[in-house]
Coordinates of C-alpha atoms and ligand atoms in Angstrom, one line a residue:
M1 CA 93.6 -117.5 111.2
T2 CA 92.0 -118.6 107.9
N3 CA 94.3 -120.0 105.4
T4 CA 94.9 -119.7 101.7
P5 CA 93.9 -122.9 99.9
G6 CA 96.6 -124.9 98.1
A7 CA 99.4 -122.9 99.7
N8 CA 102.0 -125.2 101.6
P9 CA 103.1 -128.7 101.1
D10 CA 103.3 -129.3 104.7
G11 CA 100.7 -127.0 106.0
E12 CA 98.7 -124.3 104.9
R13 CA 100.0 -120.6 104.5
S14 CA 99.0 -118.4 107.5
R15 CA 97.4 -114.9 107.0
W16 CA 97.9 -111.5 108.9
R17 CA 94.4 -110.3 108.6
R18 CA 92.7 -107.0 108.9
E19 CA 90.9 -108.2 112.0
H20 CA 94.1 -108.9 113.6
V21 CA 95.5 -105.3 112.5
A22 CA 92.6 -103.6 113.8
G23 CA 93.7 -104.5 117.4
I24 CA 97.0 -102.5 117.0
E25 CA 97.5 -100.2 119.8
R26 CA 100.4 -98.8 121.8
T27 CA 100.8 -100.1 125.2
V28 CA 103.4 -100.1 128.0
D29 CA 104.5 -103.4 126.9
T30 CA 105.1 -102.6 123.3
V31 CA 106.6 -98.9 123.3
A32 CA 110.3 -98.2 123.5
S33 CA 111.3 -95.4 125.6
P34 CA 112.3 -92.1 123.8
T35 CA 115.9 -92.2 122.6
S36 CA 118.6 -90.3 121.0
P37 CA 122.0 -90.8 119.4
P38 CA 124.7 -91.5 121.9
A39 CA 126.3 -88.6 123.1
D40 CA 129.5 -87.1 121.5
D41 CA 131.7 -88.3 124.2
S42 CA 130.9 -91.8 123.9
T43 CA 132.1 -92.3 120.2
S44 CA 133.8 -95.6 121.3
A45 CA 130.4 -97.0 121.6
D46 CA 129.5 -95.6 117.9
P47 CA 131.8 -96.5 115.4
A48 CA 129.4 -95.4 112.7
S49 CA 130.4 -91.5 112.9
D50 CA 131.6 -91.4 109.1
V51 CA 128.7 -93.5 107.8
Y52 CA 125.0 -93.8 108.4
V53 CA 124.4 -97.4 109.6
W54 CA 121.1 -99.1 109.4
D55 CA 119.9 -102.8 109.0
T56 CA 122.4 -104.8 110.9
W57 CA 122.7 -108.4 111.4
L58 CA 125.2 -110.8 113.2
L59 CA 127.5 -113.6 112.0
R60 CA 125.8 -116.5 113.4
G61 CA 126.3 -120.4 113.4
R62 CA 124.1 -123.0 111.7
N63 CA 121.9 -123.2 115.1
G64 CA 121.5 -119.3 115.1
E65 CA 123.9 -118.8 117.8
I66 CA 126.1 -115.7 117.6
A67 CA 129.4 -116.7 116.4
T68 CA 132.6 -115.7 117.7
I69 CA 136.0 -115.6 115.9
D70 CA 138.7 -115.9 118.4
G71 CA 136.5 -114.3 121.0
W72 CA 135.2 -111.3 118.4
Q73 CA 131.5 -110.9 117.6
V74 CA 130.9 -109.8 114.1
A75 CA 128.0 -107.7 112.8
F76 CA 127.3 -106.5 109.2
S77 CA 125.4 -103.3 108.4
L78 CA 124.1 -101.5 105.3
T79 CA 126.1 -98.3 105.4
A80 CA 126.5 -95.0 103.3
T81 CA 128.6 -91.9 103.5
R82 CA 127.1 -89.2 105.9
E83 CA 127.8 -86.7 103.0
L84 CA 124.4 -87.9 101.5
L85 CA 121.0 -87.0 102.6
P86 CA 119.8 -89.8 104.8
G87 CA 116.8 -90.5 102.4
E88 CA 119.5 -91.2 99.5
R89 CA 121.4 -93.9 101.5
H90 CA 119.2 -96.8 100.0
D91 CA 120.6 -96.2 96.5
V92 CA 124.2 -96.5 97.4
A93 CA 123.9 -98.8 100.3
E94 CA 127.3 -100.8 100.8
I95 CA 127.7 -103.7 103.5
R96 CA 130.4 -103.2 106.0
C97 CA 131.6 -105.3 108.8
F98 CA 131.9 -104.1 112.6
Y99 CA 133.5 -106.4 115.2
S100 CA 133.6 -106.4 119.0
A101 CA 135.2 -108.2 122.0
D102 CA 132.8 -107.1 124.6
G103 CA 129.5 -106.4 122.7
R104 CA 129.8 -102.8 123.7
T105 CA 132.5 -101.1 122.0
W106 CA 132.7 -101.8 118.1
H107 CA 135.1 -101.2 115.6
D108 CA 134.6 -100.6 111.9
G109 CA 136.0 -103.2 109.6
G110 CA 135.2 -101.4 106.6
P111 CA 133.4 -102.4 103.3
V112 CA 133.3 -106.4 103.1
F113 CA 133.1 -106.3 99.1
D114 CA 135.6 -104.9 96.6
G115 CA 132.8 -103.3 94.3
D116 CA 132.2 -106.8 92.7
A117 CA 129.0 -107.5 94.6
L118 CA 126.2 -108.2 92.4
G119 CA 123.2 -105.5 91.9
Q120 CA 123.7 -101.8 91.6
R121 CA 123.3 -101.7 95.4
Q122 CA 123.3 -104.3 98.3
W123 CA 120.6 -104.4 100.8
A124 CA 120.0 -106.5 103.7
G125 CA 120.8 -110.2 104.4
S126 CA 122.1 -112.6 106.9
A127 CA 125.6 -114.0 107.6
L128 CA 126.3 -117.8 108.3
Y129 CA 129.6 -119.1 109.9
D130 CA 129.6 -122.7 109.2
D131 CA 132.6 -125.2 109.7
G132 CA 135.1 -122.3 109.3
S133 CA 133.4 -120.9 105.8
V134 CA 131.5 -117.8 105.6
Y135 CA 128.4 -117.1 103.7
L136 CA 127.3 -113.6 103.1
Y137 CA 123.6 -113.6 101.9
Y138 CA 122.6 -110.4 100.7
T139 CA 119.9 -108.7 98.3
A140 CA 121.2 -107.7 95.0
A141 CA 119.2 -104.6 94.2
G142 CA 118.9 -103.3 90.8
D143 CA 120.1 -104.6 87.3
D144 CA 124.1 -104.4 86.8
D145 CA 123.8 -103.9 83.3
A146 CA 121.1 -101.1 83.4
D147 CA 122.1 -97.3 83.0
E148 CA 119.5 -95.9 85.3
M149 CA 118.6 -97.2 88.7
T150 CA 116.1 -99.9 88.7
Y151 CA 114.3 -101.6 91.7
T152 CA 114.6 -105.5 90.7
Q153 CA 115.9 -107.6 93.4
R154 CA 117.6 -111.0 93.6
I155 CA 118.9 -113.0 96.6
A156 CA 122.5 -113.5 96.3
V157 CA 125.4 -114.8 98.4
A158 CA 129.1 -114.1 98.7
H159 CA 131.2 -117.2 99.6
G160 CA 134.9 -118.3 99.4
G161 CA 136.0 -115.3 101.5
T162 CA 137.4 -115.4 105.1
V163 CA 136.9 -113.9 108.5
V164 CA 140.1 -114.2 110.6
A165 CA 141.3 -112.4 113.6
D166 CA 144.7 -111.1 114.7
A167 CA 146.0 -108.8 117.3
D168 CA 144.6 -105.9 115.3
G169 CA 141.0 -107.2 115.3
V170 CA 138.8 -109.0 112.5
H171 CA 139.5 -109.1 108.8
V172 CA 136.7 -110.0 106.3
D173 CA 138.6 -110.5 103.0
G174 CA 138.0 -111.8 99.7
P175 CA 138.2 -112.9 97.0
W176 CA 134.5 -113.7 97.1
T177 CA 132.3 -115.7 94.6
H178 CA 129.1 -113.9 94.2
E179 CA 126.1 -116.0 92.9
V180 CA 122.4 -115.5 92.6
L181 CA 120.5 -118.0 94.7
L182 CA 116.9 -117.0 94.0
R183 CA 114.7 -115.0 91.7
P184 CA 110.9 -114.5 91.9
D185 CA 109.1 -117.2 90.1
G186 CA 106.1 -115.2 89.2
D187 CA 104.0 -117.5 90.8
W188 CA 104.1 -117.8 94.5
Y189 CA 106.5 -114.5 94.3
E190 CA 105.9 -111.5 92.3
T191 CA 108.4 -110.3 89.8
S192 CA 108.7 -106.6 89.7
D193 CA 107.1 -106.4 86.4
Q194 CA 104.0 -108.1 87.9
S195 CA 103.9 -106.0 90.9
E196 CA 101.0 -103.3 91.0
G197 CA 101.8 -102.2 94.7
M198 CA 103.2 -99.1 96.1
I199 CA 106.6 -100.6 96.4
Y200 CA 108.2 -104.0 95.3
T201 CA 110.0 -106.5 97.5
F202 CA 111.9 -109.7 96.9
R203 CA 114.8 -109.5 99.3
D204 CA 116.6 -109.8 103.0
P205 CA 117.5 -113.5 102.9
W206 CA 117.7 -115.0 106.4
F207 CA 119.4 -118.4 107.1
F208 CA 117.5 -120.8 109.4
E209 CA 117.9 -124.3 110.5
D210 CA 115.1 -125.9 112.1
P211 CA 116.2 -127.4 115.5
A212 CA 113.4 -130.0 115.3
T213 CA 114.0 -131.2 111.9
G214 CA 117.5 -130.0 110.9
E215 CA 116.1 -128.7 107.7
T216 CA 117.7 -125.6 106.3
Y217 CA 115.9 -122.8 105.0
L218 CA 116.2 -119.3 103.8
L219 CA 113.6 -117.0 104.7
F220 CA 113.0 -113.6 102.8
E221 CA 110.5 -110.7 102.2
A222 CA 108.4 -110.9 98.9
N223 CA 105.0 -110.2 97.5
A224 CA 102.5 -112.8 96.7
P225 CA 100.2 -112.7 93.6
V226 CA 96.5 -112.1 94.8
T227 CA 93.8 -114.3 93.5
D228 CA 90.0 -113.3 93.9
A229 CA 89.8 -116.5 96.4
D230 CA 92.6 -114.7 98.7
I231 CA 90.0 -111.9 99.4
G232 CA 86.8 -113.6 98.5
D233 CA 85.9 -114.0 102.3
E234 CA 86.4 -110.2 102.7
P235 CA 83.9 -108.7 100.1
S236 CA 83.8 -105.3 101.6
I237 CA 87.5 -104.7 101.3
D238 CA 88.5 -101.5 99.3
P239 CA 89.6 -102.7 95.9
A240 CA 92.9 -100.5 96.3
A241 CA 93.8 -102.9 99.3
R242 CA 94.3 -105.7 96.9
E243 CA 97.3 -104.3 95.7
F244 CA 98.9 -104.8 99.2
N245 CA 100.2 -108.1 99.2
G246 CA 103.4 -108.4 101.4
C247 CA 104.5 -111.8 102.4
V248 CA 107.1 -113.9 104.1
G249 CA 108.9 -116.2 101.6
V250 CA 110.9 -119.4 102.3
A251 CA 113.3 -121.5 100.3
V252 CA 114.5 -124.9 101.4
S253 CA 118.1 -126.7 101.0
A254 CA 117.2 -130.4 100.6
T255 CA 120.9 -131.4 101.5
G256 CA 121.6 -128.5 103.9
D257 CA 124.1 -127.0 101.3
P258 CA 124.2 -123.3 102.2
L259 CA 124.4 -122.4 98.3
S260 CA 121.6 -124.6 97.1
W261 CA 118.1 -123.5 97.3
E262 CA 114.6 -124.2 96.2
L263 CA 111.6 -121.9 96.4
Q264 CA 108.6 -123.1 98.4
P265 CA 105.3 -121.2 98.9
P266 CA 105.2 -118.5 101.4
L267 CA 105.0 -119.2 105.0
L268 CA 102.7 -116.2 105.7
D269 CA 101.0 -113.2 103.8
A270 CA 99.4 -110.0 104.5
I271 CA 97.1 -109.7 101.6
G272 CA 94.7 -106.8 101.9
V273 CA 96.9 -105.7 104.9
N274 CA 100.2 -104.6 104.4
Q275 CA 102.8 -104.3 101.4
E276 CA 106.1 -104.8 103.2
L277 CA 106.9 -107.7 105.7
E278 CA 110.6 -106.7 105.9
R279 CA 113.5 -108.7 107.2
P280 CA 111.7 -111.9 108.3
H281 CA 113.7 -113.8 110.9
V282 CA 112.6 -116.7 113.2
V283 CA 113.7 -117.2 117.1
V284 CA 113.1 -120.4 118.6
H285 CA 112.0 -119.8 122.1
D286 CA 110.3 -122.4 124.7
D287 CA 110.1 -125.1 121.5
R288 CA 107.9 -122.5 119.7
Y289 CA 108.6 -120.6 116.4
Y290 CA 108.4 -116.7 116.8
L291 CA 108.5 -115.1 113.2
F292 CA 109.4 -111.4 113.5
V293 CA 109.0 -108.8 110.7
S294 CA 109.4 -105.0 110.4
S295 CA 106.8 -102.9 108.8
H296 CA 105.8 -99.3 108.3
F297 CA 103.0 -97.0 109.0
H298 CA 103.0 -96.2 105.5
T299 CA 102.8 -99.7 104.1
F300 CA 99.3 -100.5 105.5
A301 CA 96.4 -101.0 103.2
P302 CA 93.6 -98.5 103.1
G303 CA 91.1 -99.2 105.8
V304 CA 93.6 -100.4 108.3
S305 CA 96.5 -98.9 110.1
G306 CA 99.5 -99.5 112.2
Y307 CA 102.8 -98.3 113.1
D308 CA 106.5 -98.4 112.3
A309 CA 107.0 -101.5 114.5
L310 CA 108.2 -104.9 115.0
Y311 CA 105.5 -107.3 114.5
G312 CA 105.6 -111.1 115.3
F313 CA 103.8 -114.4 115.1
V314 CA 104.0 -117.6 117.1
S315 CA 103.5 -121.3 115.9
D316 CA 104.4 -124.6 117.0
T317 CA 106.1 -125.6 113.8
L318 CA 108.2 -123.6 111.2
R319 CA 105.4 -124.1 108.8
G320 CA 102.7 -122.7 110.8
E321 CA 100.1 -122.0 111.5
Y322 CA 101.1 -118.8 112.9
Q323 CA 99.1 -116.6 115.4
P324 CA 100.0 -112.8 115.7
L325 CA 101.4 -112.1 119.2
N326 CA 99.8 -110.0 121.6
G327 CA 96.5 -110.5 119.3
S328 CA 97.3 -107.9 116.7
G329 CA 100.9 -108.9 115.9
L330 CA 102.4 -105.7 117.5
V331 CA 105.5 -106.5 119.5
V332 CA 107.7 -103.2 119.7
T333 CA 107.1 -99.7 118.2
N334 CA 108.0 -96.3 118.9
P335 CA 106.6 -93.5 121.4
P336 CA 103.8 -91.6 120.0
D337 CA 105.8 -88.3 119.8
A338 CA 108.8 -90.0 118.0
P339 CA 106.8 -92.5 115.9
Y340 CA 109.9 -92.9 113.5
Q341 CA 112.6 -93.3 116.2
A342 CA 113.7 -96.8 115.1
Y343 CA 113.5 -99.2 112.5
S344 CA 114.6 -102.7 111.1
W345 CA 114.3 -104.6 114.3
M346 CA 116.3 -107.8 114.7
A347 CA 115.2 -110.3 117.7
F348 CA 117.9 -112.9 119.0
P349 CA 117.6 -115.1 121.9
H350 CA 119.9 -114.3 125.0
A351 CA 119.2 -116.9 128.0
E352 CA 115.7 -116.8 128.9
E353 CA 115.2 -113.5 127.0
V354 CA 114.8 -112.3 123.6
L355 CA 116.8 -109.0 122.9
V356 CA 115.9 -106.7 119.9
Q357 CA 118.4 -104.6 118.2
S358 CA 117.4 -101.8 115.7
F359 CA 118.9 -98.7 114.2
L360 CA 118.1 -95.0 115.2
N361 CA 116.0 -93.5 112.3
Y362 CA 114.4 -90.3 112.6
H363 CA 114.3 -90.0 116.0
D364 CA 113.4 -86.4 116.2
F365 CA 110.4 -86.4 113.9
A366 CA 106.6 -86.5 114.7
G367 CA 105.2 -85.5 111.6
E368 CA 102.3 -87.4 109.6
S369 CA 104.7 -89.5 107.6
L370 CA 108.2 -90.1 106.7
D371 CA 107.5 -88.7 103.0
E372 CA 107.2 -85.5 104.8
V373 CA 110.8 -85.6 106.2
A374 CA 112.2 -85.2 102.5
E375 CA 110.5 -81.9 102.4
L376 CA 112.6 -80.7 105.5
P377 CA 115.7 -78.6 104.8
A378 CA 118.7 -80.7 104.3
A379 CA 120.3 -79.7 107.7
E380 CA 117.1 -80.7 109.7
Q381 CA 117.0 -84.0 107.7
R382 CA 120.5 -84.8 108.9
D383 CA 119.9 -83.6 112.4
R384 CA 116.6 -85.7 112.9
F385 CA 118.2 -88.9 111.6
G386 CA 120.2 -91.5 113.7
G387 CA 122.1 -93.6 111.2
T388 CA 123.4 -95.7 114.1
L389 CA 122.2 -98.6 116.3
A390 CA 119.5 -97.7 118.8
P391 CA 119.3 -98.9 122.4
T392 CA 118.9 -102.8 122.4
L393 CA 115.5 -103.7 123.9
R394 CA 114.8 -106.6 126.3
L395 CA 111.7 -108.7 125.9
A396 CA 110.0 -111.2 128.0
V397 CA 108.2 -113.7 125.6
D398 CA 105.4 -116.1 127.1
G399 CA 103.4 -118.3 124.7
N400 CA 101.5 -115.6 122.6
R401 CA 102.5 -112.5 124.6
T402 CA 105.4 -110.2 124.7
R403 CA 106.4 -107.5 127.1
I404 CA 109.4 -105.2 126.8
T405 CA 111.1 -105.3 130.2
G406 CA 114.2 -103.2 130.0
E407 CA 116.8 -101.4 127.6
L408 CA 120.3 -101.6 127.1
A409 CA 122.9 -99.1 125.5
H410 CA 123.1 -98.5 121.7
W411 CA 125.0 -101.2 119.9
R412 CA 124.8 -103.6 123.1
I413 CA 125.0 -107.0 121.9
P414 CA 125.9 -109.2 125.1
R415 CA 128.0 -112.1 124.7
A416 CA 126.4 -115.6 125.0
D417 CA 127.7 -116.2 128.5
E418 CA 126.9 -112.7 130.1
E419 CA 124.5 -112.6 132.7
L420 CA 122.4 -109.4 132.6
S421 CA 121.3 -107.3 135.4
P422 CA 117.6 -107.4 136.2
P423 CA 115.3 -105.5 133.7
N424 CA 115.0 -102.0 134.5
R425 CA 111.8 -101.1 132.9
R426 CA 109.9 -99.9 136.0
N427 CA 112.0 -96.8 136.1
A428 CA 111.4 -95.8 132.5
V429 CA 107.9 -96.5 131.3
P430 CA 107.1 -94.4 128.3
D431 CA 104.5 -91.7 128.2
L432 CA 101.8 -93.2 125.7
G433 CA 100.3 -89.6 125.1
Ligands
LIG501 C1 114.6 -102.2 105.9 C2 115.0 -102.3 104.4 C3 115.2 -103.6 103.9 C4 116.2 -103.5 102.7 C5 116.8 -102.2 103.3 C6 117.2 -101.3 102.1 O1 115.2 -101.1 106.7 O2 113.9 -101.5 103.7 O3 114.2 -104.5 103.7 O4 117.1 -104.6 102.5 O5 116.1 -101.5 104.1 O6 117.9 -100.1 102.5

């Protein structure tokens, strides 16, 4: 990978390049099997029947391990009432918690905030359980004092509340102190006023402690200002592609304090390639750093293409240099006849494997693009949308290669000490069309 000059203090910024993306192709190793919502009679595995559930993350300890509170695992999800159309959910997103004793049956713990969270709505984040305290990182989307809906984004945290268990289950309770932790600086990270792109991003904070150094980071999704030097080595690039500038941002906490962060230059960008590198997160596997992002078919720049998919990169250090996994970066995508089946993938380690959780999106739609969904009659939009978690995927990860080896049930997050049966993929290889 060629690097951007003058980027990182401890290493150069990595780039996902047009030549990598040109290699994106569905294979049996990267395509999930077709799926649909859990059957009606299995609602115990689907606590989300009243609300749409999409982006989901787990309460984790400083080392990234899934935390348990008196034996319960805790998940946080963006949610919205099913009375709305699925496409309207982003405008009213609210964070709820779910909890489970066995990683199969989940219970709805209700909204985590009392309407006092920052932003007009709250978007994705991560949750840290550290020494008995909980830190809920989230995206404050929209200006609190604006009358109309706005698309500014700030990275925020709620702290001071509690996560406690009793005989009835888990209670996530305030009062919370809400603080803005990070705003775009306009230099490494675009402000919404600077942005010329099709969509603007400064969101999705992800707590990560580097096991090699003990240093503490927040990763996030952003857009990086583009200079002539950035695309100077690609003179044939369509000028419109310059407006595509997704990046993985990072901030460091010099003391490890979960409340005190300083911006650093991006870890990786996709200038001229893609506008949205969503929900960036790192899994350490075999002493390497696997950086994962979700991205969409419709956010690739003119002249390149890809799918709604989980993309990944590997490096020997957190700073990079990162190489795209499987050559192109493609790690998990949807079947060709259900290309929007799942989205917002989150990878987490389990024994020797990496598991990947996501939500069921428009599982029954094979049109050209997601924009077309909004043109369908309301009932069809609802029928085709899952709004619950998709089956968890099993991934074998070896150096710079990955392979889907099997699938678990919807909402299946195995406990750390649980031994899984051998992967079952050979029985269910998807049709690649
Ligand atoms: C991904 C995403 C996130 C954002 C949320 C908003 O599904 O776009 O980046 O936080 O959805 O609903």
